[in-house]
Coordinates of C-alpha atoms and ligand atoms in Angstrom, one line a residue:
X1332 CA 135.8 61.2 16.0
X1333 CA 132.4 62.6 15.2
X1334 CA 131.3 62.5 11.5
X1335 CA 127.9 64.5 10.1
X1336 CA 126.9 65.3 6.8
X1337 CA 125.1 68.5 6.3
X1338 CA 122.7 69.6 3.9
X1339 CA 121.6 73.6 2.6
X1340 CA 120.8 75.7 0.3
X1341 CA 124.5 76.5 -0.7
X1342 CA 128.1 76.7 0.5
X1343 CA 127.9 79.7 3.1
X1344 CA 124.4 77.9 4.9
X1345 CA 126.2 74.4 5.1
X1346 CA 129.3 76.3 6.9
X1347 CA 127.0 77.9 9.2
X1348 CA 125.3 74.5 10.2
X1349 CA 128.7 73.2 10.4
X1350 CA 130.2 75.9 12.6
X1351 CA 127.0 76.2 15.3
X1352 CA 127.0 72.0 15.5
X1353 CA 130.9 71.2 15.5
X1354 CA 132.3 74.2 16.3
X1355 CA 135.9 75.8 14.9
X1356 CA 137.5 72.6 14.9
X1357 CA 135.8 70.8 12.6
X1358 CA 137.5 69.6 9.7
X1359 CA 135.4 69.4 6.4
X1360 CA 135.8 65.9 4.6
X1361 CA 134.0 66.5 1.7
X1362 CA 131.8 68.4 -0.4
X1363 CA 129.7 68.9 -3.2
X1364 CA 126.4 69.9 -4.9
X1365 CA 123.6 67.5 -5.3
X1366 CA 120.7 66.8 -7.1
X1367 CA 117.2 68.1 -5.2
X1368 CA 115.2 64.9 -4.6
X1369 CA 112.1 64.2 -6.7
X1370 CA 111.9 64.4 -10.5
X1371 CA 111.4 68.1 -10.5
X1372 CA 114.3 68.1 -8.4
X1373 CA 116.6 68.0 -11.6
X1374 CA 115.6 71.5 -13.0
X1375 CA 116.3 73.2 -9.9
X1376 CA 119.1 74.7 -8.3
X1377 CA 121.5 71.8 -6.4
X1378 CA 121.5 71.6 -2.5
X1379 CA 125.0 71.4 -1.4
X1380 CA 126.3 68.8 1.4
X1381 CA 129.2 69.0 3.4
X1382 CA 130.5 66.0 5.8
X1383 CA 132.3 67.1 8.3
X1384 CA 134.3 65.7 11.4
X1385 CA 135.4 66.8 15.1
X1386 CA 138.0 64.9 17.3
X1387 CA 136.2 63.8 20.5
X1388 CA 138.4 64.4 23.9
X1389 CA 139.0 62.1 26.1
X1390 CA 135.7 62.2 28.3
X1391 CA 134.0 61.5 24.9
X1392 CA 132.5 65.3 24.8
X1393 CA 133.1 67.4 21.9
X1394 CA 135.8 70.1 21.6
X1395 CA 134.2 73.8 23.0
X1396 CA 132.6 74.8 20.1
X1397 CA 131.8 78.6 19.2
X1398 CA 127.9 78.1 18.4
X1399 CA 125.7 76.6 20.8
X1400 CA 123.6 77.2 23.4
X1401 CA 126.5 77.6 25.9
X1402 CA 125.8 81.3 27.3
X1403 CA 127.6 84.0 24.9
X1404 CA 131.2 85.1 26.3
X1405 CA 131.3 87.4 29.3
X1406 CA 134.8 89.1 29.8
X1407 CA 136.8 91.1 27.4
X1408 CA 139.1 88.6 27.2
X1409 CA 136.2 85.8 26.6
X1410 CA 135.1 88.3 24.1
X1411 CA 138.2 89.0 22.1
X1412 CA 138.8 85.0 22.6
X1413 CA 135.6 84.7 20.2
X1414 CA 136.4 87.3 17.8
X1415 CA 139.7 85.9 16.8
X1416 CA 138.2 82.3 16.7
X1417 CA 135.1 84.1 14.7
X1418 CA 137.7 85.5 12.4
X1419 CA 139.4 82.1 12.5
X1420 CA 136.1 81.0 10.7
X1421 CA 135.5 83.1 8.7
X1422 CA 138.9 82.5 7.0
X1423 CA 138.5 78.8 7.0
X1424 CA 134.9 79.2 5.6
X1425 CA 136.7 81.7 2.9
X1426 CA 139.4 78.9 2.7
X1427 CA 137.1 75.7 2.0
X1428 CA 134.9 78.0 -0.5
X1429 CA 138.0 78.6 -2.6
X1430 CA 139.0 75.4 -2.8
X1431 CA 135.6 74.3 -4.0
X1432 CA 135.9 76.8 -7.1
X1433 CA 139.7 75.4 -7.3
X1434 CA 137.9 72.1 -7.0
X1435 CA 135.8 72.9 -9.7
X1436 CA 138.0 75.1 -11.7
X1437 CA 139.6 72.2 -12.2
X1438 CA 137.3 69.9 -13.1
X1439 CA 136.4 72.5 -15.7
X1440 CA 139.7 72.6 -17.3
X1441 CA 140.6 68.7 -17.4
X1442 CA 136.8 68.9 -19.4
X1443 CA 138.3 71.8 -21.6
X1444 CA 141.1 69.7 -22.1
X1445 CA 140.4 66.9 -23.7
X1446 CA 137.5 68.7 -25.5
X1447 CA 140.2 70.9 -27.0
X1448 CA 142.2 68.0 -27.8
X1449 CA 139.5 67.1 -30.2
X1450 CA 138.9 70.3 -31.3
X1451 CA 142.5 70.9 -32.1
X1452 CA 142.6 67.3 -34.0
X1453 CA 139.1 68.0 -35.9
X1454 CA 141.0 71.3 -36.8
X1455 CA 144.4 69.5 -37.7
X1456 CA 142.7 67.5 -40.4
X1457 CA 140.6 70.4 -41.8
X1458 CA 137.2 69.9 -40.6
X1459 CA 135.4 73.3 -40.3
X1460 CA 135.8 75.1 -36.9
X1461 CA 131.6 75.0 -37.1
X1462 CA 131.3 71.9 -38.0
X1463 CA 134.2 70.3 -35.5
X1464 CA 131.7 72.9 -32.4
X1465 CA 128.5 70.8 -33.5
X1466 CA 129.8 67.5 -33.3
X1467 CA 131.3 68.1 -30.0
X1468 CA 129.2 69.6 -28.3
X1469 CA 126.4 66.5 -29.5
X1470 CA 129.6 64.5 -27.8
X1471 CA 129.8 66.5 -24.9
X1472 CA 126.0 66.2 -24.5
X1473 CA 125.9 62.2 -24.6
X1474 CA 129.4 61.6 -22.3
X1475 CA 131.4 63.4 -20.3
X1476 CA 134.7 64.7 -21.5
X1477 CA 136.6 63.3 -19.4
X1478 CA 140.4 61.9 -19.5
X1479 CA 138.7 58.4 -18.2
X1480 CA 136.2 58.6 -21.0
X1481 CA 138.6 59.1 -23.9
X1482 CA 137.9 56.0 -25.7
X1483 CA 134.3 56.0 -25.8
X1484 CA 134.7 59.6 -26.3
X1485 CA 136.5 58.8 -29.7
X1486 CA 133.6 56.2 -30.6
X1487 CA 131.0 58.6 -29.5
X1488 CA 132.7 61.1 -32.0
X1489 CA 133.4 58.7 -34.8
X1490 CA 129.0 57.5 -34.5
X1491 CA 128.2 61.3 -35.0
X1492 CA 130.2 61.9 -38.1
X1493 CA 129.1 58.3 -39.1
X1494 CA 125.6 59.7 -39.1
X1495 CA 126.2 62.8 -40.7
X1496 CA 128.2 60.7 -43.7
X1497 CA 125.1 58.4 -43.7
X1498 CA 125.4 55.6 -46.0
X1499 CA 127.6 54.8 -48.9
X1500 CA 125.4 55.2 -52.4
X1501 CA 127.7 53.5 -55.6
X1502 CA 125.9 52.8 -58.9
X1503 CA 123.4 50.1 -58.3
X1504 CA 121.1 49.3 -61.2
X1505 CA 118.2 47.0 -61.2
X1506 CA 117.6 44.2 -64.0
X1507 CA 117.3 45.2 -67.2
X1508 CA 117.4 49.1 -66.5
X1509 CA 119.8 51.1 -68.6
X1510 CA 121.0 53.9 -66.9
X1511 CA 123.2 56.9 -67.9
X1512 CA 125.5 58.5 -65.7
X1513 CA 127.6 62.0 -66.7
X1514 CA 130.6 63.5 -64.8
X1515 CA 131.3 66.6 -64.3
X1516 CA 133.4 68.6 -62.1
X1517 CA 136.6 70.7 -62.1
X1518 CA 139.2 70.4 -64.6
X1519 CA 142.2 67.7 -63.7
X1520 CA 140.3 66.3 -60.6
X1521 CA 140.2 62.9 -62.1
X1522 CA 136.8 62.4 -64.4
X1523 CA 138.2 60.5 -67.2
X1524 CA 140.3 58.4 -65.2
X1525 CA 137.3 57.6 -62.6
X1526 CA 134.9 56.8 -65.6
X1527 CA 137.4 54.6 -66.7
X1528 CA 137.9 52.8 -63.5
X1529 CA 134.1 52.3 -63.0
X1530 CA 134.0 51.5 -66.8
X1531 CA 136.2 48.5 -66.3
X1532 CA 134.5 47.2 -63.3
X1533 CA 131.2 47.3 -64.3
X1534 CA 132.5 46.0 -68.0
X1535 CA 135.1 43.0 -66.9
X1536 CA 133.7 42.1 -63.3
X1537 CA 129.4 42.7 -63.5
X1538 CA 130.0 41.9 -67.8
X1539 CA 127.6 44.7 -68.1
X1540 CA 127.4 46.2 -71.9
X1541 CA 129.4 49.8 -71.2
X1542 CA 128.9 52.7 -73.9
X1543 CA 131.1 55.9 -73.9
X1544 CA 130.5 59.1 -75.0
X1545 CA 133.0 62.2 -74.3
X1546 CA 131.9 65.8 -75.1
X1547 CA 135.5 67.0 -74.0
X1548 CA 136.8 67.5 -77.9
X1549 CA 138.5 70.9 -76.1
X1550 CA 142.0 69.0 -76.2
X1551 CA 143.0 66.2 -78.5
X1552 CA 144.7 64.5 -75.9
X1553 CA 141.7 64.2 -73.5
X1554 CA 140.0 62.0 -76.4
X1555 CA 142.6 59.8 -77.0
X1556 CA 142.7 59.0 -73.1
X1557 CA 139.8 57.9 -73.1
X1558 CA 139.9 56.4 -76.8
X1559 CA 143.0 54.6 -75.4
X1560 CA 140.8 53.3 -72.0
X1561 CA 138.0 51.8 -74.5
X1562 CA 139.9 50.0 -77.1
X1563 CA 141.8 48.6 -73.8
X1564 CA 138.3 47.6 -72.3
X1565 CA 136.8 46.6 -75.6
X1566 CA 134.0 48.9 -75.3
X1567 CA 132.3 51.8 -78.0
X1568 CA 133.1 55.1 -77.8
X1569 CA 131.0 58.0 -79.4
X1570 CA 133.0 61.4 -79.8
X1571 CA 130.1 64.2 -79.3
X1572 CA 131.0 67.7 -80.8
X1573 CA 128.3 69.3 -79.7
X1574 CA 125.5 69.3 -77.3
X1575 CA 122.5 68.2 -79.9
X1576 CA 124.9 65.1 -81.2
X1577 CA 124.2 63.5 -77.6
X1578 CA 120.6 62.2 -78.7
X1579 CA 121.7 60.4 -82.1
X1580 CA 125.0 58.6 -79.4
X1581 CA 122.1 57.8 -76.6
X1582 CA 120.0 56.2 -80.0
X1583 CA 123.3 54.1 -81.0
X1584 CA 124.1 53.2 -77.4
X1585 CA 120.3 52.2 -76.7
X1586 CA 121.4 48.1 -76.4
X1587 CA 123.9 49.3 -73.7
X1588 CA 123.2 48.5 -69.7
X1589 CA 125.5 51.6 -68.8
X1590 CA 126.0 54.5 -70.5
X1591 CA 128.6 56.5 -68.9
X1592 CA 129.5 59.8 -70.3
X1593 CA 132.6 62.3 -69.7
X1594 CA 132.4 66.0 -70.0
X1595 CA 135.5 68.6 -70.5
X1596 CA 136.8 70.0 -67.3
X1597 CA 135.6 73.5 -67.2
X1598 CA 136.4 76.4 -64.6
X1599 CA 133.7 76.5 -62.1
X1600 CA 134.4 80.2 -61.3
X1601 CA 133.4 81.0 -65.3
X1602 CA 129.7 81.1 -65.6
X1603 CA 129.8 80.2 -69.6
X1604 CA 132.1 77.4 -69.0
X1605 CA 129.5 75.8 -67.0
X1606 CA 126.7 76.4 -70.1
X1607 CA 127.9 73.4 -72.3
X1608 CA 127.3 71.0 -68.6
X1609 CA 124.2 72.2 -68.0
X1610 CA 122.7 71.6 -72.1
X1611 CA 123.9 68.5 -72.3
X1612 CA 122.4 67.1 -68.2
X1613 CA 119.3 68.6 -69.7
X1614 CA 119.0 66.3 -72.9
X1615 CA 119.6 63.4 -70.8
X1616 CA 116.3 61.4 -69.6
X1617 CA 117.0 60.5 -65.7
X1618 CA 120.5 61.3 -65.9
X1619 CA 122.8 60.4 -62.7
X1620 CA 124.9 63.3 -62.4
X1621 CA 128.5 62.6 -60.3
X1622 CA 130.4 65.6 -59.3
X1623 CA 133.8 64.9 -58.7
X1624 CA 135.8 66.5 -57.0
X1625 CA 139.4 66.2 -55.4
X1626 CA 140.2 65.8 -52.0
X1627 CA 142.9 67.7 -52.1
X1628 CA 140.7 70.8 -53.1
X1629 CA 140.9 73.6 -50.2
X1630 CA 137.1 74.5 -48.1
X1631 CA 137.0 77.7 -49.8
X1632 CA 137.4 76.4 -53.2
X1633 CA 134.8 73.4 -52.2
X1634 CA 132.8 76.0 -51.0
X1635 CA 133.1 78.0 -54.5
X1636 CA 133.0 74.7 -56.2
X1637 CA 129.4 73.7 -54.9
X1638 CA 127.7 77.1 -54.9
X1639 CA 128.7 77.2 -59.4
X1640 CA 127.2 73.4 -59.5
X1641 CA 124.1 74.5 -57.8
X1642 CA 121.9 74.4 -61.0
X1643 CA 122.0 70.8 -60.4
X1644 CA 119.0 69.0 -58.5
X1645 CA 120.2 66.1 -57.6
X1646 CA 123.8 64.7 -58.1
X1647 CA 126.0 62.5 -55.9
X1648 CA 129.9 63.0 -55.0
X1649 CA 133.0 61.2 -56.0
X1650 CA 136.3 62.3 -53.8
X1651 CA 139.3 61.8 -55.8
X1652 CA 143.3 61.6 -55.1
X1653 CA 142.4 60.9 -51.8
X1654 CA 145.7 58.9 -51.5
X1655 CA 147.3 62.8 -52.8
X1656 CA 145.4 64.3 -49.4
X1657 CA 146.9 64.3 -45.9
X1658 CA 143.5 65.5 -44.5
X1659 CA 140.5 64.1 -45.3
X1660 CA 138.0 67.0 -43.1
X1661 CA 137.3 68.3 -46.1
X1662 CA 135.0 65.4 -47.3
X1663 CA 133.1 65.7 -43.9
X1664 CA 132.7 69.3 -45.0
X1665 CA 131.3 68.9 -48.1
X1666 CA 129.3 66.4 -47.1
X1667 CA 127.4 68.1 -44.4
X1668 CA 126.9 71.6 -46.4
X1669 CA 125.5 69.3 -49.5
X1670 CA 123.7 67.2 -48.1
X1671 CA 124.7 64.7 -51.0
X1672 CA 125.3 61.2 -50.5
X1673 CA 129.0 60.1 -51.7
X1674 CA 129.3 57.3 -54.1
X1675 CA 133.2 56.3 -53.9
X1676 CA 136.5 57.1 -53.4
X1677 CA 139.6 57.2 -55.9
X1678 CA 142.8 56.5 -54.8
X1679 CA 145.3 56.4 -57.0
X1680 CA 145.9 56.5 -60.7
X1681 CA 146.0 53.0 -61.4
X1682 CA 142.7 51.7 -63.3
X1683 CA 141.0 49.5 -62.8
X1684 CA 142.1 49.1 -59.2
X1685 CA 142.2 52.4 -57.4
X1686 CA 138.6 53.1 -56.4
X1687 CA 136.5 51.6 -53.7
X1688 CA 133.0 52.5 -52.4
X1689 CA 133.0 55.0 -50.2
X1690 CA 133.4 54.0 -46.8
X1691 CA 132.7 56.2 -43.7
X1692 CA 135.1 54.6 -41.6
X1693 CA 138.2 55.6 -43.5
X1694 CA 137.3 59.4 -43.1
X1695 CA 136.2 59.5 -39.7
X1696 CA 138.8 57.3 -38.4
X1697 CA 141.6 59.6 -39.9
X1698 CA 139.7 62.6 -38.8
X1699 CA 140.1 61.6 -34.9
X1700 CA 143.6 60.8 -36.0
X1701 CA 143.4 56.8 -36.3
Ligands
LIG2123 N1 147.1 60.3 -57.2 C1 145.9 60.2 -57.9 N2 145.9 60.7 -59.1 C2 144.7 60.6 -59.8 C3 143.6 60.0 -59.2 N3 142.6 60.0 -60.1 C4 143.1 60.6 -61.2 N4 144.4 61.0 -61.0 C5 145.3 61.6 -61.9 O1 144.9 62.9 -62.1 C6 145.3 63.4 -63.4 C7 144.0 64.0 -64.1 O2 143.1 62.9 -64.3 P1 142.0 63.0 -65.4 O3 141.1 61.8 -65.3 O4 142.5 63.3 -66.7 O5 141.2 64.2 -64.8 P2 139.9 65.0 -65.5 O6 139.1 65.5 -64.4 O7 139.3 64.1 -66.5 O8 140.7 66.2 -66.2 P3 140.1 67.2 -67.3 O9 139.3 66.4 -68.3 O10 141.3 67.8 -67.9 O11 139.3 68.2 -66.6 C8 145.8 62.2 -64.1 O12 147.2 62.2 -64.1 C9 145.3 61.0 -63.3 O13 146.1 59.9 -63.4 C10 143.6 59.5 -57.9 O14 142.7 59.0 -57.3 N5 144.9 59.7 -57.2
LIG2124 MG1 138.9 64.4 -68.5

């Protein structure tokens, strides 16, 4: 048997190379496009190769072959001999060229596959179809999507996300600064309950000097929770009925490491409601604003959520009830259209214990359905 690989422009050039060298009996063994040589080579259109064999008969000559330098046919019979082997070919050059595109076709769709796979699962635990497209297709540029590939795929997708989420940022305070952080956020998302978790913390394990203030006098009940939560902890609270009482409890507090402060739940979709919020963040000197917000709250409404809170500058994110959520997308979401870094996670309604920093891993891991 006689083996030569071929070299040409593209598919039909190869074949013709092919057909005049080895003649109609040669069987193609493999093809494929490749590279140009030369660094240049790499923005210009492939060459495509073909290696192709022919049997050998006995007296070690090749088989007749249809293109040479043999003198053209004669006869009519010699000359309808050709044309049917000419059309023999020409279907076997129409043959081999569809099962490149097959060939590739396929390759295409075991790509699309897996890609899709993602896409579906991205989909499945509520990241945004955008969103999901971008970090796939950064994927797709740094690996191929292929079956083989899967887990480094994963990683490669889990590194992306990891980016976007950036680094966890908690309350951190240097020596002997006092700082004063404020909640706010939608009603019922879990303020109160979050303050009080950090209060405990920072109060029992760092033995940092906590005072609280609460301007939600709305409901009786929402100042006895917290009431309740600082006679449990030991620490002051100060009751603020409206916004210009907040400098004389800052004045009273102003031995305290931490001041943390809780604010009434309000309806972001009601402009007024968000009035009181914004009076009492501006009588606050360096105030770290936390917007909290559930994970079980829908895209749309996190949408709706941000665009009402965007008088503030600068704020940083608490996810609650995350143990309530069965998708955490939603987080990656926010995070991405904010911008904001995330400072923990809540999950559960057990204080002091149900809060934790807030860790990349756990979302992006669930998110490619770990
Ligand atoms: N499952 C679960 N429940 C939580 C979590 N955090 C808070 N809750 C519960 O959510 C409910 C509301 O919590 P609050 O802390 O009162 O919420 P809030 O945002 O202060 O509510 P308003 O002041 O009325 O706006 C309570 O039953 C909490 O126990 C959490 O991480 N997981
Ligand atoms: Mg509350």
């Amino acid at each position: 048997m006689k083996i030569k690989r071929y070299i040409a422009n593209d598919a039909q050039e190869a074949m013709v190379k092919v057909k005049a060298e080895l003649g109609t009996d040669a069987v193609i063994l493999h093809s494929r496009k490749i590279k140009r040589p030369g660094f240049f080579g790499f923005f210009k259109r492939p060459l495509f190769e073909i290696v192709a064999a022919i049997e050998e008969d006995e007296g070690n000559n090749k088989r007749k072959i249809a293109y040479n330098n043999e003198p053209k046919p004669k006869t009519d019979n010699e000359h309808d001999k050709f044309k049917a082997l000419q059309n023999q070919l020409d279907n076997m050059q129409g043959l081999i060229i569809n099962f490149m595109k097959k060939d590739e076709k396929l390759k295409e769709n075991k790509e699309d596959s897996i890609y899709n796979k993602y896409f579906n699962i991205f989909i499945e635990n509520d990241v945004d179809d955008h969103i999901a497209y971008k970090i796939l297709n950064i994927a797709k540029k740094q690996i191929n999507f292929t079956h083989e590939n899967e887990d480094a795929i994963r990683k490669t997708l889990k590194l992306i996300m990891k980016e976007y989420f950036g680094n966890p940022n908690p309350i951190l305070q240097r020596e002997g600064e006092r700082k004063t952080f404020i909640f706010v956020g939608p009603t019922g998302v879990g303020k109160t309950t979050t303050l009080a978790k950090l209060a405990a913390k920072m109060s029992i394990v760092d033995t940092k000097k906590i005072g609280l203030i609460t301007s939600d006098t709305y409901r009786i009940a929402a100042i006895e929770q917290l009431r309740t939560y600082s006679e449990i902890l030991g620490v002051e609270l100060k009751v603020i009925y409206e916004p210009n009482e907040l400098n004389e409890a800052l004045r009273l507090f102003k031995n305290k490491d931490v001041i943390l402060i809780d604010t009434a739940g309000r309806n972001h979709k009601i402009e007024d409601q968000l009035k009181e919020a914004k009076e009492i963040i501006s009588l606050i000197e360096n105030p770290e604003i936390f917007l909290v917000m559930s994970a079980t709250t829908t895209y749309k409404d996190v949408k709706s959520i941000i665009n009402s809170y965007g008088f503030l500058d600068q704020f940083k994110l608490i996810f609650t009830k995350l143990d309530e959520s069965t998708t955490l997308g939603n987080i990656l979401n926010t995070k991405i259209i904010t911008g904001k870094e995330i400072a923990y996670f809540t999950t559960g309604q057990i204080v002091p214990d149900d809060i934790e920093i807030a860790s990349p891993d756990r979302i992006v891991n669930s998110i490619v359905g770990e």
